[in-house]
Coordinates of C-alpha atoms and ligand atoms in Angstrom, one line a residue:
M1 CA -40.4 -4.2 -22.5
E2 CA -40.3 -1.1 -23.1
S3 CA -42.0 0.2 -26.5
I4 CA -39.8 1.5 -30.1
E5 CA -41.9 4.8 -29.3
N6 CA -41.1 5.5 -25.7
I7 CA -37.4 4.5 -26.6
Q8 CA -37.4 6.6 -29.2
A9 CA -38.6 9.7 -27.6
E10 CA -36.2 9.7 -25.0
I11 CA -32.8 9.0 -27.3
K12 CA -34.4 11.9 -28.8
E13 CA -34.0 14.3 -25.8
K14 CA -30.9 12.7 -24.8
L15 CA -28.6 12.5 -28.0
S16 CA -27.1 14.8 -30.4
E17 CA -29.6 15.4 -33.5
K18 CA -27.2 13.5 -35.4
R19 CA -26.5 10.6 -32.9
Y20 CA -30.3 10.7 -32.7
L21 CA -30.9 9.8 -36.7
H22 CA -27.7 6.9 -36.3
S23 CA -29.7 5.2 -33.1
V24 CA -32.6 5.4 -36.1
G25 CA -30.6 4.5 -38.7
T26 CA -29.5 1.2 -36.6
M27 CA -32.9 0.7 -35.9
K28 CA -33.7 -0.1 -39.6
M29 CA -30.6 -2.2 -40.3
A30 CA -31.2 -3.9 -37.9
R31 CA -34.9 -4.8 -38.6
I32 CA -34.0 -5.1 -42.5
L33 CA -31.0 -7.9 -41.6
A34 CA -33.7 -9.6 -38.3
Q35 CA -35.4 -10.8 -41.4
K36 CA -33.0 -11.7 -43.5
Y37 CA -31.6 -14.0 -40.5
N38 CA -34.7 -14.8 -39.2
V39 CA -34.0 -13.0 -35.7
N40 CA -36.8 -11.6 -33.7
E41 CA -37.4 -7.9 -35.7
N42 CA -39.1 -6.1 -33.1
I43 CA -36.0 -7.5 -31.0
A44 CA -33.2 -6.7 -33.4
M45 CA -35.3 -3.2 -33.3
L46 CA -35.1 -2.0 -29.7
T47 CA -31.7 -3.2 -29.5
G48 CA -30.5 -1.4 -32.4
L49 CA -32.3 1.8 -31.8
A50 CA -30.9 2.2 -28.0
H51 CA -27.5 0.9 -28.4
D52 CA -25.9 4.4 -28.2
M53 CA -27.7 5.6 -25.6
A54 CA -24.7 5.8 -23.5
K55 CA -22.2 7.6 -25.9
E56 CA -22.8 11.3 -25.2
I57 CA -22.5 11.0 -21.4
P58 CA -19.4 12.9 -20.3
L59 CA -17.1 11.3 -19.2
E60 CA -17.0 12.2 -15.2
Q61 CA -20.3 11.5 -15.3
A62 CA -19.3 7.7 -17.5
M63 CA -17.3 6.7 -14.1
E64 CA -19.4 7.8 -11.9
Y65 CA -22.1 5.2 -13.1
I66 CA -19.8 2.0 -13.8
K67 CA -18.9 3.0 -9.8
E68 CA -22.3 2.9 -8.7
N69 CA -23.3 0.0 -10.7
K70 CA -20.4 -1.8 -9.8
I71 CA -19.6 -2.3 -13.8
D72 CA -16.3 -4.5 -14.8
I73 CA -13.9 -3.0 -17.0
D74 CA -11.2 -3.7 -18.2
E75 CA -7.6 -2.1 -19.1
I76 CA -8.0 -1.1 -22.7
E77 CA -11.3 0.4 -21.8
K78 CA -10.1 2.6 -18.9
Q79 CA -7.3 3.7 -21.4
N80 CA -9.8 3.8 -24.3
T81 CA -12.9 5.6 -22.7
A82 CA -14.7 5.9 -26.1
L83 CA -15.1 2.1 -25.0
L84 CA -17.0 2.4 -22.2
H85 CA -21.0 3.9 -23.9
A86 CA -20.9 -0.2 -24.4
K87 CA -21.0 -1.6 -21.2
I88 CA -23.2 1.6 -19.7
G89 CA -25.6 1.4 -22.0
A90 CA -26.5 -2.3 -21.7
H91 CA -26.2 -2.0 -18.0
M92 CA -28.6 1.2 -18.5
S93 CA -31.0 -0.8 -21.3
K94 CA -32.4 -2.5 -18.4
K95 CA -34.5 0.2 -17.2
Y96 CA -36.3 -0.7 -20.8
G97 CA -36.8 -4.8 -19.5
F98 CA -34.1 -5.6 -22.0
T99 CA -33.6 -9.5 -21.5
E100 CA -30.0 -10.4 -21.3
Q101 CA -29.4 -11.4 -25.1
M102 CA -30.1 -7.9 -25.8
Q103 CA -28.0 -6.3 -23.0
N104 CA -25.2 -8.5 -24.3
A105 CA -25.6 -7.2 -27.7
I106 CA -25.1 -3.8 -27.0
K107 CA -22.3 -4.6 -24.8
Y108 CA -20.4 -6.1 -27.7
H109 CA -21.2 -3.9 -30.4
T110 CA -17.8 -2.1 -30.1
T111 CA -15.2 -4.3 -29.9
G112 CA -16.9 -7.4 -30.7
N113 CA -16.5 -11.1 -28.9
P114 CA -16.4 -14.2 -30.0
Q115 CA -19.3 -14.7 -27.5
M116 CA -21.8 -13.0 -30.1
D117 CA -25.5 -14.5 -31.1
D118 CA -26.4 -13.2 -34.2
L119 CA -28.3 -11.2 -32.8
A120 CA -25.3 -9.6 -31.5
K121 CA -23.7 -9.4 -35.0
I122 CA -27.1 -8.2 -36.5
I123 CA -26.1 -5.1 -34.0
Y124 CA -22.7 -4.6 -35.0
V125 CA -23.2 -5.0 -38.4
A126 CA -26.8 -2.5 -38.4
D127 CA -25.0 -0.4 -37.2
K128 CA -21.7 0.6 -38.8
T129 CA -24.1 -0.5 -42.5
E130 CA -26.9 2.1 -41.7
E131 CA -28.1 4.3 -44.1
N132 CA -25.8 7.9 -42.1
R133 CA -22.7 5.6 -42.9
N134 CA -19.9 6.6 -45.6
Y135 CA -16.6 5.3 -45.5
E136 CA -14.5 3.8 -48.4
G137 CA -15.4 0.1 -49.2
I138 CA -19.2 0.8 -47.1
E139 CA -21.1 -0.8 -50.2
E140 CA -19.3 -3.7 -50.4
I141 CA -20.1 -4.1 -46.7
R142 CA -23.8 -3.7 -46.9
Q143 CA -23.7 -5.7 -49.6
L144 CA -21.8 -9.0 -47.8
A145 CA -24.1 -7.9 -44.9
M146 CA -27.1 -8.7 -47.3
Q147 CA -25.3 -12.4 -48.1
N148 CA -23.8 -13.6 -44.7
I149 CA -23.4 -12.0 -41.4
N150 CA -20.4 -13.7 -40.4
E151 CA -18.4 -12.9 -43.5
A152 CA -20.1 -9.1 -43.1
T153 CA -19.0 -9.0 -39.0
L154 CA -15.3 -10.1 -40.4
A155 CA -15.2 -7.3 -42.6
I156 CA -16.2 -5.1 -40.6
L157 CA -13.9 -6.1 -37.9
D158 CA -10.7 -6.3 -40.6
H159 CA -11.8 -2.9 -40.9
D160 CA -12.0 -1.4 -38.1
I161 CA -8.5 -2.7 -36.7
E162 CA -6.8 -1.7 -40.1
K163 CA -7.9 1.7 -39.1
N164 CA -6.3 0.7 -35.3
I165 CA -3.2 0.3 -36.8
K166 CA -2.9 3.0 -38.8
K167 CA -3.6 5.4 -36.2
K168 CA -1.5 3.4 -33.4
A169 CA -4.7 2.5 -31.6
L170 CA -4.9 -0.3 -29.3
I171 CA -7.2 -3.0 -30.2
H172 CA -9.3 -4.9 -28.0
P173 CA -8.4 -8.8 -27.4
D174 CA -12.2 -9.8 -27.5
G175 CA -12.3 -8.0 -31.2
I176 CA -9.4 -10.7 -32.3
L177 CA -11.1 -13.7 -30.3
L178 CA -14.3 -13.7 -32.6
R179 CA -11.9 -12.5 -35.7
N180 CA -10.5 -15.7 -35.1
K181 CA -13.3 -17.4 -34.5
L182 CA -14.7 -16.3 -37.7
L183 CA -12.1 -17.4 -39.4
S184 CA -11.9 -21.6 -38.2
Ligands
FE2_1 FE1 -22.0 2.8 -30.0
FE2_2 FE1 -23.4 3.1 -33.2

């Protein structure tokens, strides 16, 4: 597995300053949550750091990568191409020696997915609560994150679904399936 230092250097070079800082913030928050929920800290930090590694790839290049690597994308991802960085990033993280569990955490970090494990939930929550994030209701979600990872995941899902409804944007069914699972 690649070291945090090496991945951090590569991400600093690849991403804008803002997204680099977001990636480091997500790594830090992932570490705090990993300690809280007994997940391997190093694994959580590496995954948090790399989760947006494909976020700034231009669309044309992203589509090419998907084709070349035979990555399956669905109708909603075709229409909302901002979602593509999750699957591309998951695939790219193989070069760092990331395990399937780590790849899945990256894959599920934008839409959510009913198959998410604790690591995936930690990355999902860390992405939305890291120190550089600021939106209405974040303090409540940060508090929930330290109390119950499932409830924090649910609160973020609700927040995102509401946002998408207001924007008249598509809602990915995997997020709905995760929400139903967390509620039942
Ligand atoms: Fe992302
Ligand atoms: Fe992110």
